[in-house]
Short mmCIF file of C-alpha atoms in Angstrom, two decimals:
data_model
loop_
_atom_site.label_atom_id
_atom_site.label_comp_id
_atom_site.label_asym_id
_atom_site.label_seq_id
_atom_site.Cartn_x
_atom_site.Cartn_y
_atom_site.Cartn_z
CA GLN A 21 91.25 96.82 114.55
CA VAL A 22 91.99 96.53 118.25
CA GLN A 23 93.34 93.28 119.66
CA LEU A 24 93.92 92.40 123.29
CA VAL A 25 95.91 89.26 124.05
CA GLU A 26 96.40 87.86 127.54
CA PHE A 27 99.37 85.78 128.69
CA GLY A 28 100.46 84.19 131.92
CA GLY A 29 97.64 82.00 133.15
CA GLY A 30 98.25 78.53 134.50
CA LEU A 31 97.98 76.15 137.41
CA VAL A 32 99.37 77.21 140.79
CA GLN A 33 99.04 76.00 144.36
CA ALA A 34 97.21 78.05 146.95
CA GLY A 35 99.49 80.73 148.32
CA GLY A 36 101.41 80.97 145.08
CA SER A 37 101.76 83.78 142.57
CA LEU A 38 101.10 84.42 138.90
CA ARG A 39 101.61 87.43 136.67
CA LEU A 40 99.17 88.07 133.84
CA SER A 41 99.98 90.29 130.88
CA CYS A 42 97.68 91.93 128.36
CA VAL A 43 99.22 93.21 125.15
CA VAL A 44 97.16 95.68 123.15
CA SER A 45 97.49 96.12 119.40
CA SER A 46 95.71 99.20 118.16
CA GLY A 47 95.95 102.03 115.74
CA ARG A 48 95.77 104.50 118.59
CA THR A 49 97.97 105.33 121.54
CA PHE A 50 97.67 102.81 124.38
CA SER A 51 97.50 105.57 126.96
CA THR A 52 94.10 106.66 125.60
CA TYR A 53 92.55 103.46 126.99
CA THR A 54 91.29 102.95 130.51
CA MET A 55 92.13 99.33 131.26
CA ALA A 56 90.77 96.65 133.54
CA TRP A 57 90.87 92.99 134.47
CA PHE A 58 87.73 90.93 134.91
CA ARG A 59 87.29 87.26 135.70
CA GLN A 60 84.66 84.62 135.24
CA ALA A 61 84.46 81.42 137.21
CA PRO A 62 82.52 78.40 135.90
CA GLY A 63 78.80 78.94 136.33
CA LYS A 64 79.22 82.51 137.52
CA GLU A 65 78.91 85.95 135.99
CA ARG A 66 81.92 87.94 134.88
CA GLU A 67 83.16 90.09 137.74
CA PHE A 68 85.40 93.09 138.11
CA VAL A 69 88.89 92.50 139.47
CA ALA A 70 90.92 95.69 139.03
CA SER A 71 91.20 98.79 136.88
CA ILE A 72 93.90 101.32 136.13
CA SER A 73 93.71 104.86 134.83
CA ARG A 74 95.08 105.88 131.47
CA ASN A 75 98.36 107.25 132.83
CA GLY A 76 98.71 104.47 135.39
CA GLY A 77 98.56 106.85 138.30
CA PHE A 78 95.35 105.51 139.79
CA SER A 79 94.11 101.98 140.41
CA PHE A 80 91.07 100.39 142.00
CA TYR A 81 90.46 96.85 143.19
CA ALA A 82 87.63 94.55 144.05
CA THR A 83 87.46 93.92 147.78
CA SER A 84 88.15 90.23 147.24
CA VAL A 85 91.60 90.87 145.73
CA LYS A 86 92.72 94.09 147.41
CA GLY A 87 96.07 93.69 149.09
CA ARG A 88 96.89 90.54 147.09
CA PHE A 89 96.70 91.69 143.46
CA THR A 90 98.48 94.62 141.83
CA ILE A 91 97.49 96.11 138.49
CA SER A 92 100.00 98.09 136.45
CA ARG A 93 100.63 99.22 132.91
CA ASP A 94 103.55 100.07 130.65
CA ASN A 95 102.33 102.67 128.19
CA ALA A 96 105.58 102.59 126.28
CA ASN A 97 105.05 98.91 125.48
CA ASP A 98 101.24 98.80 125.18
CA THR A 99 100.97 96.27 127.99
CA MET A 100 98.96 95.90 131.18
CA TYR A 101 99.81 93.53 134.01
CA LEU A 102 98.13 91.84 136.94
CA GLN A 103 100.44 90.54 139.64
CA MET A 104 98.53 88.00 141.72
CA ASN A 105 99.99 86.95 145.06
CA SER A 106 98.65 84.78 147.88
CA LEU A 107 96.33 83.07 145.45
CA LYS A 108 93.31 81.21 146.78
CA PRO A 109 91.23 78.43 145.22
CA GLN A 110 88.38 80.94 144.89
CA ASP A 111 90.55 82.97 142.51
CA THR A 112 90.18 80.15 139.97
CA ALA A 113 88.59 81.64 136.83
CA ASP A 114 89.17 82.78 133.29
CA TYR A 115 90.77 86.21 133.44
CA TYR A 116 90.01 88.80 130.78
CA CYS A 117 91.55 92.14 130.03
CA ALA A 118 89.29 94.92 128.83
CA ALA A 119 89.75 98.37 127.37
CA LYS A 120 87.63 101.47 127.24
CA ALA A 121 88.57 104.17 124.76
CA ASP A 122 88.41 107.87 125.51
CA SER A 123 86.77 107.40 128.87
CA GLY A 124 86.26 110.41 131.08
CA ALA A 125 86.36 108.12 134.12
CA TYR A 126 89.49 106.96 135.87
CA TYR A 127 88.34 103.36 135.98
CA LEU A 128 86.52 100.72 133.99
CA MET A 129 84.48 98.75 136.52
CA GLU A 130 81.42 97.59 134.62
CA ALA A 131 81.84 94.89 131.97
CA PHE A 132 79.12 96.31 129.75
CA LEU A 133 81.09 99.56 129.39
CA ALA A 134 84.16 97.91 127.86
CA ASP A 135 84.84 98.56 124.20
CA TYR A 136 87.30 95.70 123.68
CA TRP A 137 88.07 92.33 125.27
CA GLY A 138 90.82 89.80 125.19
CA GLN A 139 90.18 86.12 124.66
CA GLY A 140 90.89 85.23 128.29
CA THR A 141 93.51 83.20 130.08
CA GLN A 142 92.75 80.44 132.55
CA VAL A 143 93.96 80.58 136.13
CA THR A 144 93.55 77.51 138.32
CA VAL A 145 94.50 77.56 141.99
CA SER A 146 94.68 74.18 143.68
CA SER A 147 94.16 73.72 147.40
#
């Protein structure tokens, strides 16, 4: 059974920072998963935020967060991170980590392709 658990959400003022973590519990090596962050704001569809390759050497970002967010992973500790700086009210959403096993692609950018999901963590940015 694969479990993804997110940590680190909360309430922050515009311009502030938060760091999200996603811990993966699995019977297989963490580095075999392509990982990603998605988010879903109230009344909106889930959208791609960022993805990172299995070895952590490559990352890709949505235009809306590029230059402000940084995705990373620690394969030794089965954890993925999302450092969010210069937060804006429009970043308010539930943030989800997702995993794709044995993917031939560097990135996971489409929600329907994910094999596993976390339960989400809420991020609220006040103006």
